[in-house]
Coordinates of C-alpha atoms (C1' of nucleotides) in Angstrom, one line a residue:
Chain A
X1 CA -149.7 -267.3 105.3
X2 CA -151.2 -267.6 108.8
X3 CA -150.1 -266.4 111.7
X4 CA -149.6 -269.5 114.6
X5 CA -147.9 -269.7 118.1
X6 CA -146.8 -266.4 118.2
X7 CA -145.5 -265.4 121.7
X8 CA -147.5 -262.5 123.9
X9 CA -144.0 -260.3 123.7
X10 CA -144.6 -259.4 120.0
X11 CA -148.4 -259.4 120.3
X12 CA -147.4 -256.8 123.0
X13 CA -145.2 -254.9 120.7
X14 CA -147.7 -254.9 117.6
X15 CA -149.5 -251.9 118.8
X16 CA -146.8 -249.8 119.0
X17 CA -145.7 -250.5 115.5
X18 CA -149.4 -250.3 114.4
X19 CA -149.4 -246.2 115.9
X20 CA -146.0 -245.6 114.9
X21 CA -146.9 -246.5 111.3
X22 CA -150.2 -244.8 111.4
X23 CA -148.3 -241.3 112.5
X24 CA -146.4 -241.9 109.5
X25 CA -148.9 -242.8 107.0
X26 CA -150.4 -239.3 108.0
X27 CA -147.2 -237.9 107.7
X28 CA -147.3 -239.2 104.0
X29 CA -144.4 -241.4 104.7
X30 CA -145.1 -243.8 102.0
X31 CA -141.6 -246.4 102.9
X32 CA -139.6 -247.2 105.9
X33 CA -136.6 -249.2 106.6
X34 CA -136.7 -251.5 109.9
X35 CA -133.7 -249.6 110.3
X36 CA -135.0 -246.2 110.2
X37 CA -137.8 -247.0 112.4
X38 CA -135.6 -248.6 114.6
X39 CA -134.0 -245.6 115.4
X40 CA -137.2 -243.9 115.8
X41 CA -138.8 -246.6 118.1
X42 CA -135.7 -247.1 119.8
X43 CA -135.9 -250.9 119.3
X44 CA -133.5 -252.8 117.1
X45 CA -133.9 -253.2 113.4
X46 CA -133.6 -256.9 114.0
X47 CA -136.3 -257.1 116.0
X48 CA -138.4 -255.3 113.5
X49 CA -137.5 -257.8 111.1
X50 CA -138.2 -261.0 113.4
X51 CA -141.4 -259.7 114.6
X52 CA -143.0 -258.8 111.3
X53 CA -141.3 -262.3 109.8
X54 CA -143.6 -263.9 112.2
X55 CA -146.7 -263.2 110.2
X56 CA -145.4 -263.4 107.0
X57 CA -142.7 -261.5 104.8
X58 CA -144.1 -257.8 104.1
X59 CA -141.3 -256.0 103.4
X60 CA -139.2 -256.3 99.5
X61 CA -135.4 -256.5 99.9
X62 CA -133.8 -253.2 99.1
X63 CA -136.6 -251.5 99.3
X64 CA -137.7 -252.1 103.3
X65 CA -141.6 -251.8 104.0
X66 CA -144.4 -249.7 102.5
X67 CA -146.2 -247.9 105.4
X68 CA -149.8 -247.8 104.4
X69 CA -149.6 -251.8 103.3
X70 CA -147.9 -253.0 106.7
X71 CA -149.8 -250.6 108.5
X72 CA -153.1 -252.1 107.4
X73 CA -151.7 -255.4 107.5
X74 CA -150.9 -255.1 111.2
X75 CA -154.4 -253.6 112.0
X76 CA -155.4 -257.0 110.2
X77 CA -153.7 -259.0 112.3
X78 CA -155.3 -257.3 116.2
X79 CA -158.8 -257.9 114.4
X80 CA -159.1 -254.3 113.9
X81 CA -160.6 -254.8 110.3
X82 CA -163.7 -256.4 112.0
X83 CA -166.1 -254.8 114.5
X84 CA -166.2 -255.7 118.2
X85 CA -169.8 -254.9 120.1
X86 CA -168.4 -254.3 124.0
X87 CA -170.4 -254.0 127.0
X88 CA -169.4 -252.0 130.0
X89 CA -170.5 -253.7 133.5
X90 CA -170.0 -251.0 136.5
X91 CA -171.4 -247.4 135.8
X92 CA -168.8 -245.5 138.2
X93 CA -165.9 -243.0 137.6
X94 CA -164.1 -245.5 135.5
X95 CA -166.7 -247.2 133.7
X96 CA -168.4 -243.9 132.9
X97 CA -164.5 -242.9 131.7
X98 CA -164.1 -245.9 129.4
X99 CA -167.7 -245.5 127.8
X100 CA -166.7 -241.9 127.0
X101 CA -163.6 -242.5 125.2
X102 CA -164.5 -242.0 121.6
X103 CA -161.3 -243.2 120.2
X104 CA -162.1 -247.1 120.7
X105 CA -165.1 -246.7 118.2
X106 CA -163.3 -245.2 115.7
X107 CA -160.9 -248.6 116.0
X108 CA -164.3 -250.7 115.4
X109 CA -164.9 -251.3 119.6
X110 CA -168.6 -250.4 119.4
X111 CA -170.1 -249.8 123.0
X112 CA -173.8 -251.6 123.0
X113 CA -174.6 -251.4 126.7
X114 CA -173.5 -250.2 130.4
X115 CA -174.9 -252.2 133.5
X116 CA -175.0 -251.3 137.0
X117 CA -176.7 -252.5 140.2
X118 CA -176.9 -249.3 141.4
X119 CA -180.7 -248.0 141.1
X120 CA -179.3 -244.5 141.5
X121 CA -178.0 -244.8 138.2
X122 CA -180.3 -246.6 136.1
X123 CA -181.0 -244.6 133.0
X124 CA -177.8 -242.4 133.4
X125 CA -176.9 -241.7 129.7
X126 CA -173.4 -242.5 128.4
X127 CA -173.1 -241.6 125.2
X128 CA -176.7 -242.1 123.6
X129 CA -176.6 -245.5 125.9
X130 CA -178.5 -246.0 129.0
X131 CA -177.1 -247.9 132.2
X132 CA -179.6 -250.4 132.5
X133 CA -180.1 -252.8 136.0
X134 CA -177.8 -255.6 136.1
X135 CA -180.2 -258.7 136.0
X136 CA -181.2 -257.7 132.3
X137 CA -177.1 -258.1 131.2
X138 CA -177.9 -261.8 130.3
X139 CA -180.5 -261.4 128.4
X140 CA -178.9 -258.6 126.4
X141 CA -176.0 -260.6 126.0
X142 CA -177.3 -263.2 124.5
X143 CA -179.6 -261.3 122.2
X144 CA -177.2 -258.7 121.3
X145 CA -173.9 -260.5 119.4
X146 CA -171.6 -259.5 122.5
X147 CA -168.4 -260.5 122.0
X148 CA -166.0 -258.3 124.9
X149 CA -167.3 -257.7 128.5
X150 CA -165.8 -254.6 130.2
X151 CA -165.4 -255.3 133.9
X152 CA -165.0 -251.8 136.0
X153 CA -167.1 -254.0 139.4
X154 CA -165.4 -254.2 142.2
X155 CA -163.1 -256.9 143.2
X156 CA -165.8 -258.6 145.2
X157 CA -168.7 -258.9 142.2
X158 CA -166.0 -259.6 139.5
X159 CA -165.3 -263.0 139.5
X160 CA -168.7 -264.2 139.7
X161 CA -170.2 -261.6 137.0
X162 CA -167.2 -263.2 134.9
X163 CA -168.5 -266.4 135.1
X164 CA -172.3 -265.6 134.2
X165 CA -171.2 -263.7 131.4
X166 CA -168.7 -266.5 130.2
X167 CA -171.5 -269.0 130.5
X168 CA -174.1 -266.5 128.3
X169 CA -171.3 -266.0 125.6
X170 CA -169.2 -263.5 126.4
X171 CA -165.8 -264.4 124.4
X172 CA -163.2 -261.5 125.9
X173 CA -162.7 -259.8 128.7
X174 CA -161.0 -256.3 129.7
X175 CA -160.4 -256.8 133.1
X176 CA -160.0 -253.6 135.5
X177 CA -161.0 -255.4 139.0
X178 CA -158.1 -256.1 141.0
X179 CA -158.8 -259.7 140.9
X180 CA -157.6 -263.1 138.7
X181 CA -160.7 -264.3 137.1
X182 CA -161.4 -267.6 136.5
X183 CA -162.9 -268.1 133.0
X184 CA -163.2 -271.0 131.4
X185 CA -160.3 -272.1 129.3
X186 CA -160.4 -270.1 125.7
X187 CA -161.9 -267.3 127.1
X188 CA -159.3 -264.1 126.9
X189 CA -158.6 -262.0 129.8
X190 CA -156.7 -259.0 129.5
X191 CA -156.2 -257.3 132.7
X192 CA -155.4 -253.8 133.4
X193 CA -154.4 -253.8 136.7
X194 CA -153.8 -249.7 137.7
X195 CA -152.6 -250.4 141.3
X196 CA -150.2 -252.6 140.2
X197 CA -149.1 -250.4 137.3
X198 CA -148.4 -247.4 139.6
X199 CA -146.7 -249.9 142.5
X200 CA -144.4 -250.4 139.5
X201 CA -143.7 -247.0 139.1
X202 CA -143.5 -246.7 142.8
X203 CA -140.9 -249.4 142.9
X204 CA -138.7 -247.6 139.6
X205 CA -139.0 -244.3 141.7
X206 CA -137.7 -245.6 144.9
X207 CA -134.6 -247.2 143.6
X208 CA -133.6 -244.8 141.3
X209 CA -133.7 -242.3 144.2
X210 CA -131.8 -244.9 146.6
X211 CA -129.0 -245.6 143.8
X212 CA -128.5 -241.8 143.8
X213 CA -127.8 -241.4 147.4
X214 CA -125.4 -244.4 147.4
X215 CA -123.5 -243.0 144.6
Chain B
X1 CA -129.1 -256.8 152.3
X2 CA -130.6 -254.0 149.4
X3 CA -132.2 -254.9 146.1
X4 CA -130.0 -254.3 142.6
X5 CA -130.5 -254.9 139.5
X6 CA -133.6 -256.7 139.8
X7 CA -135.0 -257.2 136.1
X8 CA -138.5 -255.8 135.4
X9 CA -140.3 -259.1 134.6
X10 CA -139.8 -259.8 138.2
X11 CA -141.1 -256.1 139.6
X12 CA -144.0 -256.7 137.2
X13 CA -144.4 -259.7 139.4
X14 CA -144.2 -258.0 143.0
X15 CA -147.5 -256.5 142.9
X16 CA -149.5 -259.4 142.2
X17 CA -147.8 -261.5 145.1
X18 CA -148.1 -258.4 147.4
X19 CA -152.2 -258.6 146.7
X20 CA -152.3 -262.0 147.5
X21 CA -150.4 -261.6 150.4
X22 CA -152.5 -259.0 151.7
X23 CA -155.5 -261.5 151.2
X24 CA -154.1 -264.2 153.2
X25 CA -152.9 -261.7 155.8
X26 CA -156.7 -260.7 156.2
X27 CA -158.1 -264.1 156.1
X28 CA -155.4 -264.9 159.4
X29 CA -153.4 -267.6 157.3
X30 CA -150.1 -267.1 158.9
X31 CA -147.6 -269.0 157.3
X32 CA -146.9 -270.1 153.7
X33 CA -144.5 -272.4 151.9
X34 CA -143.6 -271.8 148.0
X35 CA -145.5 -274.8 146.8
X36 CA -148.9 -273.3 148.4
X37 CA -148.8 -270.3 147.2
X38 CA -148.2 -271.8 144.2
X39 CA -150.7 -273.7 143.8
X40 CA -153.0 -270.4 144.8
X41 CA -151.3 -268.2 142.5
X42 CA -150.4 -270.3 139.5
X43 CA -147.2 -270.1 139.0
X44 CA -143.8 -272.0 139.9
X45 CA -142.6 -272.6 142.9
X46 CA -139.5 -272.4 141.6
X47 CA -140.3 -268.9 140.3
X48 CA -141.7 -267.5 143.6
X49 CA -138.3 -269.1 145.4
X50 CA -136.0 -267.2 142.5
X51 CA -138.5 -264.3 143.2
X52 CA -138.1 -263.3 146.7
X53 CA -134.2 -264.3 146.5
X54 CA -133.4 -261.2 144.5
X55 CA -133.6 -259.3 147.3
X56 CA -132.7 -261.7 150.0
X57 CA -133.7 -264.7 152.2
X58 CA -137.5 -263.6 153.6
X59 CA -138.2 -267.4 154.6
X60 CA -137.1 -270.0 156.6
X61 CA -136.1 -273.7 155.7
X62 CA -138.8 -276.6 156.7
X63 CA -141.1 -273.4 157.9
X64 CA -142.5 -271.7 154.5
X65 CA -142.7 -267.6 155.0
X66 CA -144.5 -265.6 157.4
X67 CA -147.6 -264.5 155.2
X68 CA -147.3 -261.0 157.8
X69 CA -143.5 -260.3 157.1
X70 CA -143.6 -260.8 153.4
X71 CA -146.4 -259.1 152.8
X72 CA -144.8 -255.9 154.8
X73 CA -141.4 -256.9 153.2
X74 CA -142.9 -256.8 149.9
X75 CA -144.6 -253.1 150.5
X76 CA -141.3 -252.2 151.2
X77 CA -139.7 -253.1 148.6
X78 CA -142.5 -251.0 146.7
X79 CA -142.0 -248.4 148.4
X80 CA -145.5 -248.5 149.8
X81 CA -144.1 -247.4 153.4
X82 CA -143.7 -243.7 152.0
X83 CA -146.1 -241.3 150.9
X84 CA -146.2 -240.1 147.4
X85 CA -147.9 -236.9 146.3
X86 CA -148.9 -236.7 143.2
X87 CA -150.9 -234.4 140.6
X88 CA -153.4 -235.1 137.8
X89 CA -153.0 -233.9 134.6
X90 CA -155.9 -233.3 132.4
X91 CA -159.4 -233.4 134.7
X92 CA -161.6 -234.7 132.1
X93 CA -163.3 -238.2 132.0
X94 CA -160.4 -240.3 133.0
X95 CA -158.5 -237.7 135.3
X96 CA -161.5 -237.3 137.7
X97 CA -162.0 -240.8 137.5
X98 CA -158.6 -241.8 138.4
X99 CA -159.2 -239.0 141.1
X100 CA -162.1 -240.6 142.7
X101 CA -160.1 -243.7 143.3
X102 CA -160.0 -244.1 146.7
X103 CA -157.6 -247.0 147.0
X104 CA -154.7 -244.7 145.8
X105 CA -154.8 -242.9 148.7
X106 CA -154.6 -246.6 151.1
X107 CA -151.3 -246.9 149.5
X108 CA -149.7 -243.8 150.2
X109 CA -150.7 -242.2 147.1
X110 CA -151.9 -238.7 148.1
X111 CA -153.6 -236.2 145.9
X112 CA -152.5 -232.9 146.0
X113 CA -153.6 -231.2 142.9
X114 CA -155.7 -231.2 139.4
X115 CA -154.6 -229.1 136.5
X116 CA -156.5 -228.6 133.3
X117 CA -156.4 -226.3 130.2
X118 CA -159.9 -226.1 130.0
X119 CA -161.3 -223.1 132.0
X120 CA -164.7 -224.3 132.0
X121 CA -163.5 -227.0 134.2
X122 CA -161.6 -224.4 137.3
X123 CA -162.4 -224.9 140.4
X124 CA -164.4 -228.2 139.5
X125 CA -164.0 -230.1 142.7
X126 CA -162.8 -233.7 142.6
X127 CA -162.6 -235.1 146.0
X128 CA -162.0 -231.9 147.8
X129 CA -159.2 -231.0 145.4
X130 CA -160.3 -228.0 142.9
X131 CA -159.0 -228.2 139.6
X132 CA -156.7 -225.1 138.7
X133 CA -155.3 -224.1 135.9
X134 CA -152.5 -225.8 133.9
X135 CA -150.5 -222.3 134.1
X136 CA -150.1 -222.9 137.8
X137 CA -148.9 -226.1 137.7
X138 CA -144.8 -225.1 137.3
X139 CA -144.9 -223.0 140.7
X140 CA -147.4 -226.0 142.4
X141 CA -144.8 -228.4 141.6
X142 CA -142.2 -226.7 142.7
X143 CA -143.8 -225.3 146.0
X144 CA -145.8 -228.6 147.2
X145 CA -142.9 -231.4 146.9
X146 CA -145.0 -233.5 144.0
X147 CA -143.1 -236.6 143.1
X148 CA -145.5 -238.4 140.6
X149 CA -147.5 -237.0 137.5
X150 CA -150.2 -238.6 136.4
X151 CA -150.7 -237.6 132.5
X152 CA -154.4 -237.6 131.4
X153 CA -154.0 -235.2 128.9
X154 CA -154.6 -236.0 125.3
X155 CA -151.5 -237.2 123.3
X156 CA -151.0 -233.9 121.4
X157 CA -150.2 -231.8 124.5
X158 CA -148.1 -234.9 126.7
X159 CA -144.8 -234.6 125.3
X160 CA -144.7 -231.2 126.1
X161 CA -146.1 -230.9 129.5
X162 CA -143.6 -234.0 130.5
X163 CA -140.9 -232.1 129.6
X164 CA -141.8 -228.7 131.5
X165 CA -142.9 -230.8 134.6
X166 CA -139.5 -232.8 134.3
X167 CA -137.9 -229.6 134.1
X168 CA -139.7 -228.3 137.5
X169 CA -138.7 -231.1 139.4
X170 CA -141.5 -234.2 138.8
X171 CA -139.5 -237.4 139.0
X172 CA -142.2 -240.0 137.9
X173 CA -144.7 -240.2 135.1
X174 CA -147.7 -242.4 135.2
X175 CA -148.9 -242.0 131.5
X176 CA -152.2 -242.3 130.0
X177 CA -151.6 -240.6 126.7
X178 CA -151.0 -242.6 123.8
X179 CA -147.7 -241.7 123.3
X180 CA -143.9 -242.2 124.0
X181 CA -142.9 -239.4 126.2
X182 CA -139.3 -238.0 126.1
X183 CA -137.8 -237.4 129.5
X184 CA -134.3 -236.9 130.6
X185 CA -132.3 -240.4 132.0
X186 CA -133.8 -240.8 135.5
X187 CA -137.0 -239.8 135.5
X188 CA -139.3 -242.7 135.2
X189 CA -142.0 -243.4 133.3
X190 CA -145.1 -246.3 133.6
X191 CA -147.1 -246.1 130.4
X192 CA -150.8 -247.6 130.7
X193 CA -152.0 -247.5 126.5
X194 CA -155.5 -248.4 127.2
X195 CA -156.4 -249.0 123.6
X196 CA -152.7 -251.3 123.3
X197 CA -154.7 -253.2 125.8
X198 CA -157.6 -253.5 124.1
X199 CA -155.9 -254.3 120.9
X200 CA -154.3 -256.9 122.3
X201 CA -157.4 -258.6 123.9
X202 CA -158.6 -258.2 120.4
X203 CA -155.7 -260.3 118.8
X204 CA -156.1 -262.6 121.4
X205 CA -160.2 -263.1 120.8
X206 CA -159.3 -263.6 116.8
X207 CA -156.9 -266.3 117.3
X208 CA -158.7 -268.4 119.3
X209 CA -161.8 -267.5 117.2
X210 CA -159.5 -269.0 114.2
X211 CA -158.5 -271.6 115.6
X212 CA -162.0 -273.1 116.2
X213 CA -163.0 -273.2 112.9
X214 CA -159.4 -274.4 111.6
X215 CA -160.2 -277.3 114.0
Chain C
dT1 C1' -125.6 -254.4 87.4
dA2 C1' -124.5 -252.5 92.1
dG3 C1' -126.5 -251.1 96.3
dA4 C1' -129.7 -251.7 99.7
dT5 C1' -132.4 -254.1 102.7
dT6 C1' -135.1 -258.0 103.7
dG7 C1' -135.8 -262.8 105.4
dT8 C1' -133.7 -266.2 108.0
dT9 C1' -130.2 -268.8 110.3
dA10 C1' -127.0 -268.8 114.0
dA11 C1' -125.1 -266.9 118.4
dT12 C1' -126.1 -264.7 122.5
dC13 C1' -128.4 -263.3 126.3
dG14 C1' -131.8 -263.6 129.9
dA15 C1' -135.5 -265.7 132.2
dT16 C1' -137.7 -269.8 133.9
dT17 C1' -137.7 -274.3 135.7
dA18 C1' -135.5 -278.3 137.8
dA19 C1' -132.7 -280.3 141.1
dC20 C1' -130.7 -280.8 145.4
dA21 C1' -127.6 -279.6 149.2
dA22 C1' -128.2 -276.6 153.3
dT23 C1' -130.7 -275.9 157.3
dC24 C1' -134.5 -275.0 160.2
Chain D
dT1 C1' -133.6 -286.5 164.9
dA2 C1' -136.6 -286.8 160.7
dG3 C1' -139.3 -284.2 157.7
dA4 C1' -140.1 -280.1 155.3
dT5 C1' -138.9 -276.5 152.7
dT6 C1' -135.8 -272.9 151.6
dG7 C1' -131.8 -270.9 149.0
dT8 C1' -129.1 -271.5 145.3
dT9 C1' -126.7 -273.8 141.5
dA10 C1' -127.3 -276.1 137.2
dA11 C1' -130.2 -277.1 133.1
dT12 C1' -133.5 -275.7 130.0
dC13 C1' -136.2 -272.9 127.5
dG14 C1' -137.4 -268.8 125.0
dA15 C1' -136.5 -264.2 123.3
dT16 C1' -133.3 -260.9 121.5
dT17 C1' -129.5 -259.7 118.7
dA18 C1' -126.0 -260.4 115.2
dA19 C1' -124.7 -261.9 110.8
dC20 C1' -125.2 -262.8 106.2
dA21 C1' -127.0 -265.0 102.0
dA22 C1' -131.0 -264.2 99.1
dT23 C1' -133.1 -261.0 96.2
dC24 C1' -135.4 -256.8 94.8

DNA sequence: TAGATTGTTAATCGATTAACAATC
DNA sequence: TAGATTGTTAATCGATTAACAATC
């Protein structure tokens, strides 16, 4: 069965279940209820159910799931069976940061190239890869089977860097400018917007303080 | 009139309007009516009306909104008119570069200290804060008024160190680890899984991918 | 077989959108 | 006043939860 119109909230959620079930597999867990990992997700077994039921039935009645099996399944379904080649554009703190995280590799996120358009920094080493000058990032796209552009630019560059890469081939990106890019349509954007995260947490902080105070 | 009960679908929402209010602000745009805005932003009109109504009337019939006042009511509500200190976690890769973020401190969000495990790393300077040992953090936190933790400490140690800085007063999390953290009722917590992201950019690059060659 | 637990349908809840009366 | 646009109520849509028949 194939999976079709599923909504972002469980695509959201898949993750979670996808490290949950991978801390058990190491655990040697070898089955799981959606009502034991209910309690230990602290989401309701029904929702367990509905959100698996979506891609197809993987569980046995009476039994519940097998870990390994809807563990791997899962990964199946994000695309973590295949390999993704990612370039990082913007050398700084954060780019530098992402390109040093060894745990996307080992989840099949292969970083093939950093770009700045700082001369200061071409030839800074991240990882065995060079930061090369940003007017070669074309070329290297196109040559190089890039599917997932990295965008750690500043707000000012990113949207029109987005649309050069778009227009060379670039199929994803993982936006971290604080800026809505305008991609042509089919072209994913997954933003990770920090500011806004932590004005979030600023928000949850204030109120709960105020609700305190006012009894 | 004072904000209750607000649901978190539309606080994920406040942020994006308070950036581009703050754009329109700085280009001299004045006033604004629902409908332009959104146009601008994308989204219903309806939605932004519903929106600023939770927490109370911020426009003016036949008028629009005063681009100025929202976007000042909006940092209220945020709680971007205080000043927030707050401590890093774990000073490797993504602690320093979350560090050397300037914009934080724009907002109100003031550094105040760096902590690591890793004595190789003491006295490391990031942004004239030196990075101290995690065995002074209890007595920092308790001494320097710290409201926010930001954890960039890998997932094995997180748990732990939430609950001890919970214990010495921190009220808010802003959590990098991959990992559910277990706090006491009250304290918040603003999770930012990197790789969930970039697993769910990844699900989202398959499908369409799919798609295309299902026709 | 009896017990357990899924897969799935139905009921509920909450969020979004539409509509329009109130009012500047 | 007439036109515009909000604030707010009602309608719709979608997501979550509950219930239970199917089945291992």
């Amino acid at each position: 069965m194939e999976e079709k119109g599923i909504s972002q909230a469980v695509i959201g959620r898949l993750p979670r279940y996808f490290r949950y079930l991978g801390e058990l597999r190491d655990k040697g867990v070898e089955r799981i209820s959606s009502q034991e990992l209910s309690r230990l997700m602290r989401v309701t077994a029904s929702q367990i159910r509905q959100d698996f039921n979506n891609f197809g039935g993987f569980g046995q009645q009476g039994y519940g799931y097998n870990v390994e099996f809807l563990y791997k399944e899962i990964g199946r379904i994000l695309g973590l069976d295949k390999t993704h080649h990612l370039i990082i554009i913007g050398a700084g703190n954060l780019g530098q940061a992402l390109g040093n995280y060894i745990n996307f590799e080992r989840r099949g996120f292969i970083l093939k190239g950093i770009f700045d358009k700082n001369p200061a920094l071409y030839g800074k080493k991240v990882r065995e890869i060079e930061v090369q000058p940003m007017d070669r990032v074309e070329e290297f796209v196109r040559e190089n089977d890039i599917d997932i552009a990295v965008l750690t630019v500043p707000k000012s560059s990113a949207v029109e860097v987005a649309e050069t890469l778009a227009a060379n081939g670039i199929k994803a990106f993982w936006n971290f400018a604080h800026v809505d890019l305008n991609v042509p349509e089919g072209i994913q954007v997954e933003n990770v917007h920090l500011s806004d995260s932590l004005m979030k947490l600023s928000y949850n902080l204030e109120r709960y303080n105020k609700e305190q105070e006012n009894g």
